């Protein structure tokens, strides 16, 4: 709740710190999907705070977790991160991150241009409420989100 309140209040660095801590706890408790979601939210928070280095670090964690289970999802997430970095004015960092991700994906015979993961037209984020507990959901992509409060998975 506190992380969400920080984010809603525009205290993006504090939100990023809290979300990163939650992500690490999720990893310790073997909840990789939740960890990826929290790292992605931390990335978004740090990017909004203008802390591009910390944002990219959180994005790395997200991509690492996603690529282990769902490489195509990792590609879509990485493409979103790169597009968002460029929109925020961090073109050099976006290009460096793209090279780094392509090196990691290359180990699996994939790249950011793999055709099954079409590049998004524009980064988007939507919100809705969890059908089970009513908590606000922030979607990482277009196919699923895990409620950070009760763990319910919601699909489109």
JSON list of C-alpha atoms in Angstrom, two decimals:
[
{"chain": "A", "resi": 1, "resn": "UNK", "atom": "CA", "xyz": [0.00, 0.00, 0.00]},
{"chain": "A", "resi": 2, "resn": "UNK", "atom": "CA", "xyz": [2.78, 2.40, 0.91]},
{"chain": "A", "resi": 3, "resn": "UNK", "atom": "CA", "xyz": [4.60, 1.86, -2.41]},
{"chain": "A", "resi": 4, "resn": "UNK", "atom": "CA", "xyz": [1.39, 2.59, -4.31]},
{"chain": "A", "resi": 5, "resn": "UNK", "atom": "CA", "xyz": [0.77, 5.68, -2.21]},
{"chain": "A", "resi": 6, "resn": "UNK", "atom": "CA", "xyz": [4.29, 6.96, -2.89]},
{"chain": "A", "resi": 7, "resn": "UNK", "atom": "CA", "xyz": [3.74, 6.42, -6.62]},
{"chain": "A", "resi": 8, "resn": "UNK", "atom": "CA", "xyz": [0.32, 8.10, -6.58]},
{"chain": "A", "resi": 9, "resn": "UNK", "atom": "CA", "xyz": [1.78, 11.05, -4.64]},
{"chain": "A", "resi": 10, "resn": "UNK", "atom": "CA", "xyz": [4.55, 11.50, -7.20]},
{"chain": "A", "resi": 11, "resn": "UNK", "atom": "CA", "xyz": [7.26, 10.31, -4.80]},
{"chain": "A", "resi": 12, "resn": "UNK", "atom": "CA", "xyz": [8.74, 8.08, -7.48]},
{"chain": "A", "resi": 13, "resn": "UNK", "atom": "CA", "xyz": [12.14, 7.41, -5.89]},
{"chain": "A", "resi": 14, "resn": "UNK", "atom": "CA", "xyz": [10.51, 6.27, -2.66]},
{"chain": "A", "resi": 15, "resn": "UNK", "atom": "CA", "xyz": [8.06, 4.14, -4.65]},
{"chain": "A", "resi": 16, "resn": "UNK", "atom": "CA", "xyz": [10.94, 2.60, -6.58]},
{"chain": "A", "resi": 17, "resn": "UNK", "atom": "CA", "xyz": [12.81, 1.78, -3.38]},
{"chain": "A", "resi": 18, "resn": "UNK", "atom": "CA", "xyz": [9.74, 0.14, -1.84]},
{"chain": "A", "resi": 19, "resn": "UNK", "atom": "CA", "xyz": [8.86, -1.78, -5.01]},
{"chain": "A", "resi": 20, "resn": "UNK", "atom": "CA", "xyz": [12.42, -3.00, -5.44]},
{"chain": "A", "resi": 21, "resn": "UNK", "atom": "CA", "xyz": [12.40, -4.27, -1.87]},
{"chain": "A", "resi": 22, "resn": "UNK", "atom": "CA", "xyz": [9.09, -6.06, -2.50]},
{"chain": "A", "resi": 23, "resn": "UNK", "atom": "CA", "xyz": [10.56, -7.61, -5.66]},
{"chain": "A", "resi": 24, "resn": "UNK", "atom": "CA", "xyz": [13.54, -8.94, -3.75]},
{"chain": "A", "resi": 25, "resn": "UNK", "atom": "CA", "xyz": [11.23, -10.43, -1.13]},
{"chain": "A", "resi": 26, "resn": "UNK", "atom": "CA", "xyz": [9.18, -12.08, -3.87]},
{"chain": "A", "resi": 27, "resn": "UNK", "atom": "CA", "xyz": [12.37, -13.61, -5.28]},
{"chain": "A", "resi": 28, "resn": "UNK", "atom": "CA", "xyz": [13.37, -14.91, -1.85]},
{"chain": "A", "resi": 29, "resn": "UNK", "atom": "CA", "xyz": [9.95, -16.56, -1.55]},
{"chain": "A", "resi": 30, "resn": "UNK", "atom": "CA", "xyz": [10.20, -18.13, -5.02]},
{"chain": "A", "resi": 31, "resn": "UNK", "atom": "CA", "xyz": [7.51, -15.92, -6.60]},
{"chain": "A", "resi": 32, "resn": "UNK", "atom": "CA", "xyz": [9.19, -15.05, -9.93]},
{"chain": "A", "resi": 33, "resn": "UNK", "atom": "CA", "xyz": [6.10, -13.62, -11.61]},
{"chain": "A", "resi": 34, "resn": "UNK", "atom": "CA", "xyz": [5.45, -11.29, -8.73]},
{"chain": "A", "resi": 35, "resn": "UNK", "atom": "CA", "xyz": [9.15, -10.39, -8.55]},
{"chain": "A", "resi": 36, "resn": "UNK", "atom": "CA", "xyz": [9.15, -9.51, -12.26]},
{"chain": "A", "resi": 37, "resn": "UNK", "atom": "CA", "xyz": [6.05, -7.39, -11.82]},
{"chain": "A", "resi": 38, "resn": "UNK", "atom": "CA", "xyz": [7.52, -5.51, -8.85]},
{"chain": "A", "resi": 39, "resn": "UNK", "atom": "CA", "xyz": [10.87, -4.96, -10.59]},
{"chain": "A", "resi": 40, "resn": "UNK", "atom": "CA", "xyz": [9.01, -3.60, -13.63]},
{"chain": "A", "resi": 41, "resn": "UNK", "atom": "CA", "xyz": [7.00, -1.23, -11.43]},
{"chain": "A", "resi": 42, "resn": "UNK", "atom": "CA", "xyz": [10.22, -0.17, -9.70]},
{"chain": "A", "resi": 43, "resn": "UNK", "atom": "CA", "xyz": [11.74, 0.47, -13.14]},
{"chain": "A", "resi": 44, "resn": "UNK", "atom": "CA", "xyz": [8.75, 2.66, -14.04]},
{"chain": "A", "resi": 45, "resn": "UNK", "atom": "CA", "xyz": [9.02, 4.55, -10.75]},
{"chain": "A", "resi": 46, "resn": "UNK", "atom": "CA", "xyz": [12.72, 5.25, -11.11]},
{"chain": "A", "resi": 47, "resn": "UNK", "atom": "CA", "xyz": [12.26, 6.32, -14.72]},
{"chain": "A", "resi": 48, "resn": "UNK", "atom": "CA", "xyz": [9.58, 8.79, -13.64]},
{"chain": "A", "resi": 49, "resn": "UNK", "atom": "CA", "xyz": [12.00, 10.01, -10.95]},
{"chain": "A", "resi": 50, "resn": "UNK", "atom": "CA", "xyz": [14.63, 10.60, -13.64]},
{"chain": "A", "resi": 51, "resn": "UNK", "atom": "CA", "xyz": [17.02, 8.02, -12.16]},
{"chain": "A", "resi": 52, "resn": "UNK", "atom": "CA", "xyz": [17.85, 6.22, -15.42]},
{"chain": "A", "resi": 53, "resn": "UNK", "atom": "CA", "xyz": [20.65, 4.09, -13.96]},
{"chain": "A", "resi": 54, "resn": "UNK", "atom": "CA", "xyz": [18.42, 2.61, -11.26]},
{"chain": "A", "resi": 55, "resn": "UNK", "atom": "CA", "xyz": [15.55, 2.28, -13.75]},
{"chain": "A", "resi": 56, "resn": "UNK", "atom": "CA", "xyz": [17.73, 0.22, -16.08]},
{"chain": "A", "resi": 57, "resn": "UNK", "atom": "CA", "xyz": [18.96, -1.94, -13.20]},
{"chain": "A", "resi": 58, "resn": "UNK", "atom": "CA", "xyz": [15.35, -2.77, -12.30]},
{"chain": "A", "resi": 59, "resn": "UNK", "atom": "CA", "xyz": [14.54, -3.44, -15.97]},
{"chain": "A", "resi": 60, "resn": "UNK", "atom": "CA", "xyz": [17.48, -5.88, -16.11]},
{"chain": "A", "resi": 61, "resn": "UNK", "atom": "CA", "xyz": [15.99, -7.86, -13.24]},
{"chain": "A", "resi": 62, "resn": "UNK", "atom": "CA", "xyz": [12.61, -7.90, -14.98]},
{"chain": "A", "resi": 63, "resn": "UNK", "atom": "CA", "xyz": [14.07, -9.14, -18.26]},
{"chain": "A", "resi": 64, "resn": "UNK", "atom": "CA", "xyz": [16.23, -11.77, -16.54]},
{"chain": "A", "resi": 65, "resn": "UNK", "atom": "CA", "xyz": [13.25, -13.24, -14.71]},
{"chain": "A", "resi": 66, "resn": "UNK", "atom": "CA", "xyz": [10.92, -13.10, -17.72]},
{"chain": "A", "resi": 67, "resn": "UNK", "atom": "CA", "xyz": [13.45, -14.59, -20.14]},
{"chain": "A", "resi": 68, "resn": "UNK", "atom": "CA", "xyz": [13.89, -17.65, -17.92]},
{"chain": "A", "resi": 69, "resn": "UNK", "atom": "CA", "xyz": [10.22, -18.60, -18.25]},
{"chain": "A", "resi": 70, "resn": "UNK", "atom": "CA", "xyz": [8.78, -16.70, -21.21]},
{"chain": "A", "resi": 71, "resn": "UNK", "atom": "CA", "xyz": [11.40, -15.43, -23.66]},
{"chain": "A", "resi": 72, "resn": "UNK", "atom": "CA", "xyz": [8.82, -13.82, -25.98]},
{"chain": "A", "resi": 73, "resn": "UNK", "atom": "CA", "xyz": [7.37, -11.89, -23.06]},
{"chain": "A", "resi": 74, "resn": "UNK", "atom": "CA", "xyz": [10.90, -10.79, -22.12]},
{"chain": "A", "resi": 75, "resn": "UNK", "atom": "CA", "xyz": [11.33, -9.46, -25.65]},
{"chain": "A", "resi": 76, "resn": "UNK", "atom": "CA", "xyz": [8.07, -7.47, -25.46]},
{"chain": "A", "resi": 77, "resn": "UNK", "atom": "CA", "xyz": [9.00, -6.08, -22.05]},
{"chain": "A", "resi": 78, "resn": "UNK", "atom": "CA", "xyz": [12.48, -5.11, -23.26]},
{"chain": "A", "resi": 79, "resn": "UNK", "atom": "CA", "xyz": [10.98, -3.42, -26.32]},
{"chain": "A", "resi": 80, "resn": "UNK", "atom": "CA", "xyz": [8.65, -1.44, -24.03]},
{"chain": "A", "resi": 81, "resn": "UNK", "atom": "CA", "xyz": [11.55, -0.42, -21.80]},
{"chain": "A", "resi": 82, "resn": "UNK", "atom": "CA", "xyz": [13.62, 0.72, -24.79]},
{"chain": "A", "resi": 83, "resn": "UNK", "atom": "CA", "xyz": [10.71, 2.72, -26.23]},
{"chain": "A", "resi": 84, "resn": "UNK", "atom": "CA", "xyz": [9.98, 4.33, -22.86]},
{"chain": "A", "resi": 85, "resn": "UNK", "atom": "CA", "xyz": [13.64, 5.23, -22.32]},
{"chain": "A", "resi": 86, "resn": "UNK", "atom": "CA", "xyz": [13.73, 6.92, -25.72]},
{"chain": "A", "resi": 87, "resn": "UNK", "atom": "CA", "xyz": [10.50, 8.83, -25.05]},
{"chain": "A", "resi": 88, "resn": "UNK", "atom": "CA", "xyz": [11.99, 10.01, -21.73]},
{"chain": "A", "resi": 89, "resn": "UNK", "atom": "CA", "xyz": [15.03, 11.35, -23.59]},
{"chain": "A", "resi": 90, "resn": "UNK", "atom": "CA", "xyz": [17.49, 8.60, -22.66]},
{"chain": "A", "resi": 91, "resn": "UNK", "atom": "CA", "xyz": [18.33, 7.50, -26.22]},
{"chain": "A", "resi": 92, "resn": "UNK", "atom": "CA", "xyz": [21.96, 6.59, -25.51]},
{"chain": "A", "resi": 93, "resn": "UNK", "atom": "CA", "xyz": [20.95, 4.48, -22.53]},
{"chain": "A", "resi": 94, "resn": "UNK", "atom": "CA", "xyz": [18.15, 2.84, -24.54]},
{"chain": "A", "resi": 95, "resn": "UNK", "atom": "CA", "xyz": [20.58, 1.83, -27.28]},
{"chain": "A", "resi": 96, "resn": "UNK", "atom": "CA", "xyz": [23.05, 0.45, -24.75]},
{"chain": "A", "resi": 97, "resn": "UNK", "atom": "CA", "xyz": [20.27, -1.50, -23.02]},
{"chain": "A", "resi": 98, "resn": "UNK", "atom": "CA", "xyz": [19.09, -2.89, -26.38]},
{"chain": "A", "resi": 99, "resn": "UNK", "atom": "CA", "xyz": [22.61, -4.19, -27.13]},
{"chain": "A", "resi": 100, "resn": "UNK", "atom": "CA", "xyz": [22.81, -5.78, -23.70]},
{"chain": "A", "resi": 101, "resn": "UNK", "atom": "CA", "xyz": [19.42, -7.47, -24.07]},
{"chain": "A", "resi": 102, "resn": "UNK", "atom": "CA", "xyz": [20.27, -8.71, -27.57]},
{"chain": "A", "resi": 103, "resn": "UNK", "atom": "CA", "xyz": [23.45, -10.33, -26.21]},
{"chain": "A", "resi": 104, "resn": "UNK", "atom": "CA", "xyz": [21.43, -12.15, -23.54]},
{"chain": "A", "resi": 105, "resn": "UNK", "atom": "CA", "xyz": [18.73, -13.19, -26.00]},
{"chain": "A", "resi": 106, "resn": "UNK", "atom": "CA", "xyz": [21.34, -14.31, -28.52]},
{"chain": "A", "resi": 107, "resn": "UNK", "atom": "CA", "xyz": [22.26, -17.13, -26.15]},
{"chain": "A", "resi": 108, "resn": "UNK", "atom": "CA", "xyz": [18.74, -18.50, -26.80]},
{"chain": "A", "resi": 109, "resn": "UNK", "atom": "CA", "xyz": [18.76, -17.84, -30.54]},
{"chain": "A", "resi": 110, "resn": "UNK", "atom": "CA", "xyz": [16.49, -14.79, -30.15]},
{"chain": "A", "resi": 111, "resn": "UNK", "atom": "CA", "xyz": [16.80, -11.05, -30.54]},
{"chain": "A", "resi": 112, "resn": "UNK", "atom": "CA", "xyz": [14.70, -7.94, -30.00]},
{"chain": "A", "resi": 113, "resn": "UNK", "atom": "CA", "xyz": [13.61, -8.19, -33.62]},
{"chain": "A", "resi": 114, "resn": "UNK", "atom": "CA", "xyz": [12.24, -11.73, -33.32]},
{"chain": "A", "resi": 115, "resn": "UNK", "atom": "CA", "xyz": [9.06, -11.60, -35.41]},
{"chain": "A", "resi": 116, "resn": "UNK", "atom": "CA", "xyz": [6.75, -13.26, -32.87]},
{"chain": "A", "resi": 117, "resn": "UNK", "atom": "CA", "xyz": [7.26, -10.30, -30.54]},
{"chain": "A", "resi": 118, "resn": "UNK", "atom": "CA", "xyz": [6.15, -7.33, -32.61]},
{"chain": "A", "resi": 119, "resn": "UNK", "atom": "CA", "xyz": [7.51, -3.99, -31.48]},
{"chain": "A", "resi": 120, "resn": "UNK", "atom": "CA", "xyz": [4.78, -2.02, -29.70]},
{"chain": "A", "resi": 121, "resn": "UNK", "atom": "CA", "xyz": [3.47, 1.08, -31.44]},
{"chain": "A", "resi": 122, "resn": "UNK", "atom": "CA", "xyz": [3.73, 3.13, -28.26]},
{"chain": "A", "resi": 123, "resn": "UNK", "atom": "CA", "xyz": [4.29, 2.27, -24.62]},
{"chain": "A", "resi": 124, "resn": "UNK", "atom": "CA", "xyz": [1.07, 2.08, -22.70]},
{"chain": "A", "resi": 125, "resn": "UNK", "atom": "CA", "xyz": [-0.01, 1.36, -19.21]},
{"chain": "A", "resi": 126, "resn": "UNK", "atom": "CA", "xyz": [-3.52, 0.71, -18.05]},
{"chain": "A", "resi": 127, "resn": "UNK", "atom": "CA", "xyz": [-5.09, 0.26, -14.70]},
{"chain": "A", "resi": 128, "resn": "UNK", "atom": "CA", "xyz": [-8.05, -1.73, -13.44]},
{"chain": "A", "resi": 129, "resn": "UNK", "atom": "CA", "xyz": [-9.11, -3.40, -10.22]},
{"chain": "A", "resi": 130, "resn": "UNK", "atom": "CA", "xyz": [-8.58, -6.95, -9.04]},
{"chain": "A", "resi": 131, "resn": "UNK", "atom": "CA", "xyz": [-11.73, -9.04, -9.33]},
{"chain": "A", "resi": 132, "resn": "UNK", "atom": "CA", "xyz": [-10.98, -10.80, -6.04]},
{"chain": "A", "resi": 133, "resn": "UNK", "atom": "CA", "xyz": [-9.81, -8.10, -3.61]},
{"chain": "A", "resi": 134, "resn": "UNK", "atom": "CA", "xyz": [-10.49, -4.84, -5.47]},
{"chain": "A", "resi": 135, "resn": "UNK", "atom": "CA", "xyz": [-6.86, -3.61, -5.37]},
{"chain": "A", "resi": 136, "resn": "UNK", "atom": "CA", "xyz": [-5.69, -1.42, -8.19]},
{"chain": "A", "resi": 137, "resn": "UNK", "atom": "CA", "xyz": [-3.84, -3.36, -10.91]},
{"chain": "A", "resi": 138, "resn": "UNK", "atom": "CA", "xyz": [-1.12, -1.91, -13.12]},
{"chain": "A", "resi": 139, "resn": "UNK", "atom": "CA", "xyz": [-0.60, -4.04, -16.19]},
{"chain": "A", "resi": 140, "resn": "UNK", "atom": "CA", "xyz": [2.95, -4.84, -17.34]},
{"chain": "A", "resi": 141, "resn": "UNK", "atom": "CA", "xyz": [1.82, -5.89, -20.79]},
{"chain": "A", "resi": 142, "resn": "UNK", "atom": "CA", "xyz": [-1.31, -6.82, -22.68]},
{"chain": "A", "resi": 143, "resn": "UNK", "atom": "CA", "xyz": [-1.84, -10.39, -21.57]},
{"chain": "A", "resi": 144, "resn": "UNK", "atom": "CA", "xyz": [-1.65, -10.78, -17.78]},
{"chain": "A", "resi": 145, "resn": "UNK", "atom": "CA", "xyz": [-1.10, -9.17, -14.41]},
{"chain": "A", "resi": 146, "resn": "UNK", "atom": "CA", "xyz": [-0.75, -10.61, -10.93]},
{"chain": "A", "resi": 147, "resn": "UNK", "atom": "CA", "xyz": [-2.45, -8.67, -8.14]},
{"chain": "A", "resi": 148, "resn": "UNK", "atom": "CA", "xyz": [0.33, -7.53, -5.86]},
{"chain": "A", "resi": 149, "resn": "UNK", "atom": "CA", "xyz": [-1.93, -7.86, -2.82]},
{"chain": "A", "resi": 150, "resn": "UNK", "atom": "CA", "xyz": [-3.75, -11.19, -3.12]},
{"chain": "A", "resi": 151, "resn": "UNK", "atom": "CA", "xyz": [-1.89, -12.91, -5.98]},
{"chain": "A", "resi": 152, "resn": "UNK", "atom": "CA", "xyz": [-4.90, -13.33, -8.29]},
{"chain": "A", "resi": 153, "resn": "UNK", "atom": "CA", "xyz": [-3.82, -13.58, -11.95]},
{"chain": "A", "resi": 154, "resn": "UNK", "atom": "CA", "xyz": [-5.94, -11.58, -14.36]},
{"chain": "A", "resi": 155, "resn": "UNK", "atom": "CA", "xyz": [-5.79, -12.16, -18.13]},
{"chain": "A", "resi": 156, "resn": "UNK", "atom": "CA", "xyz": [-7.13, -10.13, -21.00]}
]
